[in-house]
Short mmCIF file of N, CA, C and O and ligand atoms in Angstrom, two decimals:
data_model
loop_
_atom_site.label_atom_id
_atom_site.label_comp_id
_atom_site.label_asym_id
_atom_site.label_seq_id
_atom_site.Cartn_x
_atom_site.Cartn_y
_atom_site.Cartn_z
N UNK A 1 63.09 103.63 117.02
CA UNK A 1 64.39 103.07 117.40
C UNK A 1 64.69 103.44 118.85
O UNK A 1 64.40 104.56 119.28
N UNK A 2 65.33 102.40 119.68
CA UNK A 2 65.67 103.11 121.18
C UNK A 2 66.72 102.79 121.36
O UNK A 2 67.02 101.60 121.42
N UNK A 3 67.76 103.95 121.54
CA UNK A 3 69.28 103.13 121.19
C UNK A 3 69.27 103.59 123.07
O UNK A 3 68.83 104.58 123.65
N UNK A 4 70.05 102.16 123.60
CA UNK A 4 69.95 102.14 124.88
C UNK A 4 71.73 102.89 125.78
O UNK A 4 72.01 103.57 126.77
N UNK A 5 72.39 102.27 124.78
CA UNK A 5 74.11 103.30 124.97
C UNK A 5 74.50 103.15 123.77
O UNK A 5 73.80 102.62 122.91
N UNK A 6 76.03 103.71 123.53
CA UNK A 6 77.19 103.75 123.01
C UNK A 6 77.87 102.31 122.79
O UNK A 6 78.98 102.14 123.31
N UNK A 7 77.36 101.43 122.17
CA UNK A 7 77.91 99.86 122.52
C UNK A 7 79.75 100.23 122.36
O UNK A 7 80.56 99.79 123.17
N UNK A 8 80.07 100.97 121.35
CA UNK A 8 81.50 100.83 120.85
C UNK A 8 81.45 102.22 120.07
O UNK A 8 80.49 102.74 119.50
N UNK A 9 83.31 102.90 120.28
CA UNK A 9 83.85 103.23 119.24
C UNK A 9 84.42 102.58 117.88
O UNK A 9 84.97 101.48 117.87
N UNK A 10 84.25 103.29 116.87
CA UNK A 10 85.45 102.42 116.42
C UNK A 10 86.83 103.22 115.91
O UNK A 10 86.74 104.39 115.55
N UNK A 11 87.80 102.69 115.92
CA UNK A 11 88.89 103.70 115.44
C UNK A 11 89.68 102.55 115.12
O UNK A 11 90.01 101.51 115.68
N UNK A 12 89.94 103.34 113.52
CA UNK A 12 90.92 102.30 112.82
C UNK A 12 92.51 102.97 113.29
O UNK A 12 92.71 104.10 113.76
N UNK A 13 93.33 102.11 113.06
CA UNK A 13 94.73 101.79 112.83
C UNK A 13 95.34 101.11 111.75
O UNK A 13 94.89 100.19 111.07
N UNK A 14 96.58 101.79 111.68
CA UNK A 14 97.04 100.63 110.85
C UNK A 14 97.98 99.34 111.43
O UNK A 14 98.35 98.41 110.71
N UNK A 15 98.28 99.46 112.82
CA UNK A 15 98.77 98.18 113.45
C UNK A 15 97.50 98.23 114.85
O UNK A 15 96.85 99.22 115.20
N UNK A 16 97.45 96.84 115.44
CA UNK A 16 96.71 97.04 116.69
C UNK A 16 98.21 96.87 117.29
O UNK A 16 98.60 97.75 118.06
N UNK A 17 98.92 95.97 117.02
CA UNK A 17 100.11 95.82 117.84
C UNK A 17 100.38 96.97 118.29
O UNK A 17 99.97 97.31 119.40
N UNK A 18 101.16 97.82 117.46
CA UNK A 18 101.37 98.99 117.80
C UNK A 18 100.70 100.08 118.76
O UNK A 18 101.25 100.56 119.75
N UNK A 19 99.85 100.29 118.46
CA UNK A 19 98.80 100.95 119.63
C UNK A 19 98.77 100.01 121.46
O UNK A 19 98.82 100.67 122.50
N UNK A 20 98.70 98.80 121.45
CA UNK A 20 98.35 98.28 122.57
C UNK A 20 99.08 98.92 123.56
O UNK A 20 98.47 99.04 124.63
N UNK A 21 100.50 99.48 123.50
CA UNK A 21 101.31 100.27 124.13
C UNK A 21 100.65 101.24 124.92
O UNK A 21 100.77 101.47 126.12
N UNK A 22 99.92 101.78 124.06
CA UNK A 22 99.02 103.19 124.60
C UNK A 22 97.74 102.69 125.40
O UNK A 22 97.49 103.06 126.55
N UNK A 23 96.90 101.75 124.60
CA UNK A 23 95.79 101.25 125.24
C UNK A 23 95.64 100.77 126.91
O UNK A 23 95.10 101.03 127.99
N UNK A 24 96.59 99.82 126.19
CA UNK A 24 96.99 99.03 127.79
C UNK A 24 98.22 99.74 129.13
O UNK A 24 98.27 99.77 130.36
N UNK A 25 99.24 100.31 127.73
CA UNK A 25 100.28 100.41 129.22
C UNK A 25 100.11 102.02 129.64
O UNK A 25 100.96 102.19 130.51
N UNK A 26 99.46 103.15 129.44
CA UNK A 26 99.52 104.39 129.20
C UNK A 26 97.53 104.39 129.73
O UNK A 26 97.12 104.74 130.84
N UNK A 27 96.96 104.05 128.97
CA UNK A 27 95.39 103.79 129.38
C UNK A 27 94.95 103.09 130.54
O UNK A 27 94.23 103.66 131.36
N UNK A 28 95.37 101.73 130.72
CA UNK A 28 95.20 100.74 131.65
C UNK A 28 94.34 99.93 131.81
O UNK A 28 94.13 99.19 132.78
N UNK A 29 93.37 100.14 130.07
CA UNK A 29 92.67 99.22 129.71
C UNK A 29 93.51 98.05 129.39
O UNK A 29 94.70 97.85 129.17
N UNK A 30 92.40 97.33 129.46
CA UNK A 30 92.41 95.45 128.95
C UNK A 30 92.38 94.89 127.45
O UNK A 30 91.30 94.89 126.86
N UNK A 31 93.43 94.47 126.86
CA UNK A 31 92.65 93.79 125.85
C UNK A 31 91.78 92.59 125.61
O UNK A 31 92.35 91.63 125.08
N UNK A 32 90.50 92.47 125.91
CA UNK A 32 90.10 91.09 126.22
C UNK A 32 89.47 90.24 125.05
O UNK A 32 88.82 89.22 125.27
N UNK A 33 89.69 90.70 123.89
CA UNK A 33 89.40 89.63 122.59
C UNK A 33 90.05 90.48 120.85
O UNK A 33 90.06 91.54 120.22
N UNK A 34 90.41 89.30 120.81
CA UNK A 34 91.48 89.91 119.26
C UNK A 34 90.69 88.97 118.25
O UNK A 34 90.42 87.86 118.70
N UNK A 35 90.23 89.28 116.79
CA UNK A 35 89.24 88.71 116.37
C UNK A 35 89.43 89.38 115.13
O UNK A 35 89.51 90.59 114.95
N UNK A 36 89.53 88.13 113.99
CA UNK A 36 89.60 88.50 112.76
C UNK A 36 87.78 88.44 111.91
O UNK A 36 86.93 87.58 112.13
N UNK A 37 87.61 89.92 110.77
CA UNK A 37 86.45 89.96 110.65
C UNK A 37 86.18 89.80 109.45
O UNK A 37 86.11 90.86 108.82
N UNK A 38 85.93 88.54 108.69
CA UNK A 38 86.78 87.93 107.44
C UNK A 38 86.20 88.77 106.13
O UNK A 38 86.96 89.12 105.22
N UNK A 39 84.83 89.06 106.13
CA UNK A 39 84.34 89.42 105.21
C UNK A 39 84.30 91.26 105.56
O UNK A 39 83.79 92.01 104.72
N UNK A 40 84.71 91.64 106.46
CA UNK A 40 85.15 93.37 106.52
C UNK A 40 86.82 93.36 105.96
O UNK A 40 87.46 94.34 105.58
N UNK A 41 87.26 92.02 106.05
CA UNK A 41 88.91 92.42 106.31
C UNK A 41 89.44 92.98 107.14
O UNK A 41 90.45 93.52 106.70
N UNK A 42 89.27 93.17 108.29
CA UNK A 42 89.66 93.16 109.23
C UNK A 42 89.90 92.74 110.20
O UNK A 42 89.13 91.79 110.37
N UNK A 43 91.07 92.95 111.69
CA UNK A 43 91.17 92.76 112.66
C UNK A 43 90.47 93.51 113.66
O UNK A 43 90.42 94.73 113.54
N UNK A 44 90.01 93.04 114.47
CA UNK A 44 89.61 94.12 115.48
C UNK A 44 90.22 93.73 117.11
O UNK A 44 90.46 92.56 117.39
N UNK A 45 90.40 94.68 117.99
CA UNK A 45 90.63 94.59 119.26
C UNK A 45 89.96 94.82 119.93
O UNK A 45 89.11 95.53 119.39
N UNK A 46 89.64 94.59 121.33
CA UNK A 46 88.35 95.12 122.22
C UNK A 46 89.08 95.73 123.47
O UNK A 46 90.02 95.14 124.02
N UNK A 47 88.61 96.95 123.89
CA UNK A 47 88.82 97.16 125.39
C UNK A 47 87.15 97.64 125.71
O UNK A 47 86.24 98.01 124.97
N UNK A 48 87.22 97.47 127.00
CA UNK A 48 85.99 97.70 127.89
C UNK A 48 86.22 99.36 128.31
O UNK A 48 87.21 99.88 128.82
N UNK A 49 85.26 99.83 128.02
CA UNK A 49 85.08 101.37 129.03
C UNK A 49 83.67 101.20 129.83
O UNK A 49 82.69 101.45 129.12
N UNK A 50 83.46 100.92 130.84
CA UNK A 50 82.42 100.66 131.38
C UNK A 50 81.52 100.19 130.42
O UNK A 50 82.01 99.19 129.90
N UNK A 51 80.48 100.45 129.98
CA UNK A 51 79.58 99.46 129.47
C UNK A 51 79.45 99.37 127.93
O UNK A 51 78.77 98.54 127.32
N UNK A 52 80.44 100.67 127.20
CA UNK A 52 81.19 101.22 126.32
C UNK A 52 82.42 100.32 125.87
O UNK A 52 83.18 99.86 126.71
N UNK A 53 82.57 100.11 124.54
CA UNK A 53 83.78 99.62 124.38
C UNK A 53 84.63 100.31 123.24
O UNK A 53 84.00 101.06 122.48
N UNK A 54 85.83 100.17 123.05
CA UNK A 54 86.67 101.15 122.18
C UNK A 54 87.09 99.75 121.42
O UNK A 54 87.68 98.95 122.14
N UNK A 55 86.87 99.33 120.01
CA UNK A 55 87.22 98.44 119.06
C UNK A 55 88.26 98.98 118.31
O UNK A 55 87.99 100.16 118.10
N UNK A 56 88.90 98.78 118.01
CA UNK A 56 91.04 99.08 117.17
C UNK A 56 90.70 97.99 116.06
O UNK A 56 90.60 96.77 116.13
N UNK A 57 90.52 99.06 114.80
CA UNK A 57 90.21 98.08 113.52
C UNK A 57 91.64 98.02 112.69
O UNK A 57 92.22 99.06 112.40
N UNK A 58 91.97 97.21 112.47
CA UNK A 58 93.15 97.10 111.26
C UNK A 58 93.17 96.65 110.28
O UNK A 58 93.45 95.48 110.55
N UNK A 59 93.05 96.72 108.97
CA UNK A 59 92.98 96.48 107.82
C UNK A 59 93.79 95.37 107.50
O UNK A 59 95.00 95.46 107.71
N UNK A 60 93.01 93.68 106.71
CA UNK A 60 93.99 92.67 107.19
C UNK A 60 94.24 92.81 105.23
O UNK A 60 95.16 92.08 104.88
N UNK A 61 93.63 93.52 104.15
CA UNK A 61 93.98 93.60 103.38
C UNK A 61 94.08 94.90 102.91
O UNK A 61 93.77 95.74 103.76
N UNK A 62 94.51 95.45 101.54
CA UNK A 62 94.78 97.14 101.07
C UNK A 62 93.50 97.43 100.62
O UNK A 62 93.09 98.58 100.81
N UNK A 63 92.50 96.33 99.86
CA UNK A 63 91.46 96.66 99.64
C UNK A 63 90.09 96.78 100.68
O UNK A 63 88.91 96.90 100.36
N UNK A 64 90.64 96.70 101.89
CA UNK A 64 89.68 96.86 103.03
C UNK A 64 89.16 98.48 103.10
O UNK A 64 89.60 99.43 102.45
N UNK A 65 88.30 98.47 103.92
CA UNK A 65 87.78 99.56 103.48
C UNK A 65 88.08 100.64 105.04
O UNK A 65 87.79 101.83 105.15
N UNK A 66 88.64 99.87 105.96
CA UNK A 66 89.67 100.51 106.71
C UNK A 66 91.22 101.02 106.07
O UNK A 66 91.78 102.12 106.15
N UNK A 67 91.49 100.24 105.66
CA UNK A 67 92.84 100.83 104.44
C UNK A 67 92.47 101.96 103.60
O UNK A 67 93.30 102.87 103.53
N UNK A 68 91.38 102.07 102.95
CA UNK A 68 91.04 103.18 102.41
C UNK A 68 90.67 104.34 102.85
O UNK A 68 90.66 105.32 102.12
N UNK A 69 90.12 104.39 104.85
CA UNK A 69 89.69 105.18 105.03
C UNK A 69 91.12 105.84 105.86
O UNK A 69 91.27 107.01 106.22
N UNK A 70 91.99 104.81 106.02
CA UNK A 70 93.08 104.99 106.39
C UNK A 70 93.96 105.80 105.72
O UNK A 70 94.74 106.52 106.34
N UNK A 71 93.92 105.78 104.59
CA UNK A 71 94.91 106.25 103.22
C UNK A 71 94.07 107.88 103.10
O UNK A 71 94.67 108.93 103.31
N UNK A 72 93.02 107.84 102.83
CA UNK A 72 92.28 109.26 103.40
C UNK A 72 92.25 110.15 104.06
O UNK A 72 92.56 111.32 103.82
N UNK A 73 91.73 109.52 105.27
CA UNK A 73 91.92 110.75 106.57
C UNK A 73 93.15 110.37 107.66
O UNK A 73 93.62 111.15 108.49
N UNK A 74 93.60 108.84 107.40
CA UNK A 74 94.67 108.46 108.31
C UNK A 74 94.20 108.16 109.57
O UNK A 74 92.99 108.27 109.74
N UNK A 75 94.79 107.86 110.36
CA UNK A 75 94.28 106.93 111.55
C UNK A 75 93.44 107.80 112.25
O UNK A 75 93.61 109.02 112.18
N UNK A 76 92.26 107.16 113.14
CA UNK A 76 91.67 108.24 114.29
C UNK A 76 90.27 107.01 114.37
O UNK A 76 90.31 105.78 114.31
N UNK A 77 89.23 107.87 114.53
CA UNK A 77 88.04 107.71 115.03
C UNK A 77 86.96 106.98 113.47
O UNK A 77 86.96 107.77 112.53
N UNK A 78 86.36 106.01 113.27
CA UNK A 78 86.07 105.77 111.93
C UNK A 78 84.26 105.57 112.42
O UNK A 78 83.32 106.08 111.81
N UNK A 79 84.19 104.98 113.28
CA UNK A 79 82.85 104.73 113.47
C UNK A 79 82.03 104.90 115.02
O UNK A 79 82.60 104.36 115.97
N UNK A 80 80.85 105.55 115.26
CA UNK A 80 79.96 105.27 116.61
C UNK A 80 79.24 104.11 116.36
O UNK A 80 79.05 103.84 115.17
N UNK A 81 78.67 103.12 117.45
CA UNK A 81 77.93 102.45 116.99
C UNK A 81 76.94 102.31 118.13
O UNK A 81 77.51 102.01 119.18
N UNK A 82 75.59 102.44 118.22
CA UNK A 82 74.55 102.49 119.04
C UNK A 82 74.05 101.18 119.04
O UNK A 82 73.86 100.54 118.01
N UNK A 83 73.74 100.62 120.54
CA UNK A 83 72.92 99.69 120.26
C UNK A 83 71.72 100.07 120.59
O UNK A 83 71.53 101.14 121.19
N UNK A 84 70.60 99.13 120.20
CA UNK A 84 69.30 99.61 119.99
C UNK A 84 68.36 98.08 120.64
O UNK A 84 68.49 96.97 120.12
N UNK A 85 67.82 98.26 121.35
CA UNK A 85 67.21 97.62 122.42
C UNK A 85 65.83 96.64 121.51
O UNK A 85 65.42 95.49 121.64
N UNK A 86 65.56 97.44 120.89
CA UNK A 86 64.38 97.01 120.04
C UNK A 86 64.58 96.17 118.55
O UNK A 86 63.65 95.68 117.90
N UNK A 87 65.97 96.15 118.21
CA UNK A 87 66.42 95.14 117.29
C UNK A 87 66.84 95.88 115.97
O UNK A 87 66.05 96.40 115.18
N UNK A 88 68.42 95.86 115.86
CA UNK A 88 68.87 96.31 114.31
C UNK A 88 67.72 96.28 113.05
O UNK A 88 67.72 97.23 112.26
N UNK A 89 66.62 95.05 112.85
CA UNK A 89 66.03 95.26 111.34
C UNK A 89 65.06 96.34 111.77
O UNK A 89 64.67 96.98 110.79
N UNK A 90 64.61 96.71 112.78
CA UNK A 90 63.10 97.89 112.92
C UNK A 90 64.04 98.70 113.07
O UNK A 90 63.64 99.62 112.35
N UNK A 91 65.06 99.06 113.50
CA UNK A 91 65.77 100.41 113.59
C UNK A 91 65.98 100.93 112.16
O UNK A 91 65.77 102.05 111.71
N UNK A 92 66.52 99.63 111.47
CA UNK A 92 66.81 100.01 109.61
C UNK A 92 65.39 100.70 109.02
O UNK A 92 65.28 101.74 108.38
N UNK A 93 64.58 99.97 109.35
CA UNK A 93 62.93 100.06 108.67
C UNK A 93 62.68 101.55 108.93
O UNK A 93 62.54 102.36 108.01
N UNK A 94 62.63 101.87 110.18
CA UNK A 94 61.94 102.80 110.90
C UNK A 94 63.23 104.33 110.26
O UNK A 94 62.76 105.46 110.13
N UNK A 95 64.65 104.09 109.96
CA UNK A 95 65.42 105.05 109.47
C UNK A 95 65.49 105.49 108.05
O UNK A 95 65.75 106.61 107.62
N UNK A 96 65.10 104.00 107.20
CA UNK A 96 64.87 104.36 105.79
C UNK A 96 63.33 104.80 105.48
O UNK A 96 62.87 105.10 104.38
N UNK A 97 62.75 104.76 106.57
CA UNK A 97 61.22 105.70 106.64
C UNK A 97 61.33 106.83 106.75
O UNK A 97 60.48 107.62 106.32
N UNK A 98 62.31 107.16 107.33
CA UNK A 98 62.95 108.74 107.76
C UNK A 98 64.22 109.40 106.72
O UNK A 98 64.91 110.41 106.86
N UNK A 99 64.20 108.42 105.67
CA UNK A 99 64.50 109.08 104.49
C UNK A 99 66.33 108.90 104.83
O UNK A 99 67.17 109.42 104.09
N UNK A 100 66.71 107.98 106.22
CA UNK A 100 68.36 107.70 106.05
C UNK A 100 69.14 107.25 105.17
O UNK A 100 69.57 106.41 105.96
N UNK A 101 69.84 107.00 104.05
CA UNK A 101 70.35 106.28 103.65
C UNK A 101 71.26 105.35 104.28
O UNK A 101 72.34 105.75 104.73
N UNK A 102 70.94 104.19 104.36
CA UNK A 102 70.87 103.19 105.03
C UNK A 102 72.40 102.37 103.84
O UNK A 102 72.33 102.45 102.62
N UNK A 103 73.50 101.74 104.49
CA UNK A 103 74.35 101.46 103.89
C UNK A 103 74.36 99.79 103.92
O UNK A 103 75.02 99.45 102.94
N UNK A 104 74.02 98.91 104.46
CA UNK A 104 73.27 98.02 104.86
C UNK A 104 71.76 97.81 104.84
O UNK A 104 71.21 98.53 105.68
N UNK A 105 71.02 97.14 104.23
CA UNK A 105 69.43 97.02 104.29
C UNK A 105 68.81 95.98 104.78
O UNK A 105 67.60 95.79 104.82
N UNK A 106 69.89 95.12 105.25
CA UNK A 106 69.42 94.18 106.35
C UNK A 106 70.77 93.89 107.62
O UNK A 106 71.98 93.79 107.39
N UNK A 107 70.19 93.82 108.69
CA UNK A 107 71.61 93.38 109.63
C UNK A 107 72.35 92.20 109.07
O UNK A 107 71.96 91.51 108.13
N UNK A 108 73.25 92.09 109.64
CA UNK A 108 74.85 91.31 109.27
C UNK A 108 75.55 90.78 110.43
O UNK A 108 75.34 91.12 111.60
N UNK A 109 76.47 89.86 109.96
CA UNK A 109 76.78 89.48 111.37
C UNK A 109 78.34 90.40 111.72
O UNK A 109 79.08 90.69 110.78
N UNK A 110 78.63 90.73 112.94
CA UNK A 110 79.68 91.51 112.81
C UNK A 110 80.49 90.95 113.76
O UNK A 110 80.28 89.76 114.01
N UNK A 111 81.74 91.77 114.61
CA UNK A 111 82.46 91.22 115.53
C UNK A 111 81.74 90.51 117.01
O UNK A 111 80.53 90.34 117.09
N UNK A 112 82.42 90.26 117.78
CA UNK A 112 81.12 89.67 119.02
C UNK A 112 79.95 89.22 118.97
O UNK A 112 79.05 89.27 119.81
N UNK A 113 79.99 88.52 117.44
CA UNK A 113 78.17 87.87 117.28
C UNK A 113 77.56 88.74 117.41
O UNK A 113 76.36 88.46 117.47
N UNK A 114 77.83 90.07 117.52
CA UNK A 114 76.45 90.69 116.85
C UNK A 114 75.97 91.28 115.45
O UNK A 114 76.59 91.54 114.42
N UNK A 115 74.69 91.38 115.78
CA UNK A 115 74.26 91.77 114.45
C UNK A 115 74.46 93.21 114.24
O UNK A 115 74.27 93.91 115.24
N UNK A 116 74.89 93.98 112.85
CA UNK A 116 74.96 94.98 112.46
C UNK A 116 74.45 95.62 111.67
O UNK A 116 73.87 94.93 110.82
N UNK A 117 74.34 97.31 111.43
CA UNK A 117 74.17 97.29 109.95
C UNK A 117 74.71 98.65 110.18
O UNK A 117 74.84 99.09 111.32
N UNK A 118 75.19 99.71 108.53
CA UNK A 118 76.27 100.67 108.81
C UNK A 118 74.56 101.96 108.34
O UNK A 118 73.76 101.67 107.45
N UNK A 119 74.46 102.97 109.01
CA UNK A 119 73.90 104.29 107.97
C UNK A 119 75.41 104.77 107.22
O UNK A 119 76.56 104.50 107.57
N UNK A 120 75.00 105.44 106.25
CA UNK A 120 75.56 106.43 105.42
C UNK A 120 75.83 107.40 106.26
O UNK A 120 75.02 107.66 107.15
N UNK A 121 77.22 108.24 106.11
CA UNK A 121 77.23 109.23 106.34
C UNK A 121 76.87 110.58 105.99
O UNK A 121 77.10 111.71 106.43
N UNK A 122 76.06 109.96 104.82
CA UNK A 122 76.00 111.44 104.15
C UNK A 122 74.41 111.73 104.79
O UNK A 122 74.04 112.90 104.74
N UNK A 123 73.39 110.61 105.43
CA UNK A 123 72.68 111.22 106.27
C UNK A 123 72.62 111.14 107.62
O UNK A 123 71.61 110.80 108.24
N UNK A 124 74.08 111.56 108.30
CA UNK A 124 74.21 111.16 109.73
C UNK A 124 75.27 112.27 109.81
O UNK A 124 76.36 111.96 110.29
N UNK A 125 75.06 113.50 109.39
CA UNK A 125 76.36 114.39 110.25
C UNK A 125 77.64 113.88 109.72
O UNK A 125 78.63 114.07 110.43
N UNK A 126 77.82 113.19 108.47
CA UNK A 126 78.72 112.55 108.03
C UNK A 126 80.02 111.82 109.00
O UNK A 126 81.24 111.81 108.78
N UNK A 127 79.16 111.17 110.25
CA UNK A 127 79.32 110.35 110.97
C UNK A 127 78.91 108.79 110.87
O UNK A 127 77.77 108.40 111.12
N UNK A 128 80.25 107.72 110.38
CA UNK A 128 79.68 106.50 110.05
C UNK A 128 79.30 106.07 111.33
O UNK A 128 80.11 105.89 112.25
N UNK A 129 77.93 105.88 111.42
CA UNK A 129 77.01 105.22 112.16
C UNK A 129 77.08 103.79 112.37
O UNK A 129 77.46 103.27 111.32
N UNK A 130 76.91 103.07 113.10
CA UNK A 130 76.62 101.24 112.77
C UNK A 130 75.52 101.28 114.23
O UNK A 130 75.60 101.96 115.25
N UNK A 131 74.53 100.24 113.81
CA UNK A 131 73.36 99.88 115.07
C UNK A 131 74.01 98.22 115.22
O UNK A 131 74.39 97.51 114.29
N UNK A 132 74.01 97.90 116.63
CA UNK A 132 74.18 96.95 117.06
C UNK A 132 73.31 96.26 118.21
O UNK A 132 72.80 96.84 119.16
N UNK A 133 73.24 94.95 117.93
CA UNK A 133 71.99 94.24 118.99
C UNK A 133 73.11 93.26 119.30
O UNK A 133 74.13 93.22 118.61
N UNK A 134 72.84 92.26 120.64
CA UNK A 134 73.24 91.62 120.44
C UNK A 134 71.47 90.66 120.33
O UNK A 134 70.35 91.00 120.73
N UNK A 135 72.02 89.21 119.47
CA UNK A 135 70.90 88.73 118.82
C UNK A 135 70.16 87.34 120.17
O UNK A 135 69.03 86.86 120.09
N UNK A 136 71.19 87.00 121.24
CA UNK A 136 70.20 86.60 122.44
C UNK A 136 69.57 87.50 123.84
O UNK A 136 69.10 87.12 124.91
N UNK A 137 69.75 88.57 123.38
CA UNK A 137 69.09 89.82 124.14
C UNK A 137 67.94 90.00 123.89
O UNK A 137 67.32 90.93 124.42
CO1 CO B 1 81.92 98.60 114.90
#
């Protein structure tokens, strides 16, 4: 696997509205795409950090699984996500060779057209992981 940066944080919320206050007027980031993610249930927001981006997930139903992680630990930091230069399915291959539990077993399509897939936290530092490509790279 060659993860090349940090494509995105993710950190859920339970409003994006609410937060943009901080993002934009307090931060002085941009919001430059708002994007519903039908089959996560969610909303997501984008700001740019140099080549890094910080995604604001919001739960568009209770059974989302941002709502749940919400109701849990409550708002903050939910996911890293690496992209990987050499392509989300050999990164999966090459991690469930290495004994990851892999939460996804094939990539998916996720926010920004790219492809995704989540590790488990229970073999990642109980850090939810996600690998991201984009798929004309
Ligand atoms: Co993500």
């Amino acid at each position: 696997m060659d993860i090349s940066h940090i494509e995105h944080l993710g950190i859920a919320v339970k409003s994006i509205e609410e937060q943009l206050p901080y993002y934009e007027g307090v931060l002085g980031l941009k919001c430059y795409n708002i994007e519903v993610v039908e089959d996560q249930k969610v909303k997501t927001a984008f700001f740019k950090v140099g080549q890094t981006k910080i995604e604001l997930l919001e739960p568009t139903s209770p059974d989302s699984t941002i709502a749940k992680f919400i109701e849990k630990k409550g708002e903050g930091i939910h996911h890293i996500a690496f992209s990987v230069a050499d392509g989300v399915a050999n990164a999966l291959a090459e991690m469930e060779s290495k004994g990851v539990q892999l939460i996804d077993k094939a990539p998916r399509g996720g926010a920004e057209g790219l492809n995704i897939a989540f590790l488990h936290p229970k073999s990642t530092g109980s850090v939810l992981t996600e690998l991201c490509e984009h798929p004309n790279k």
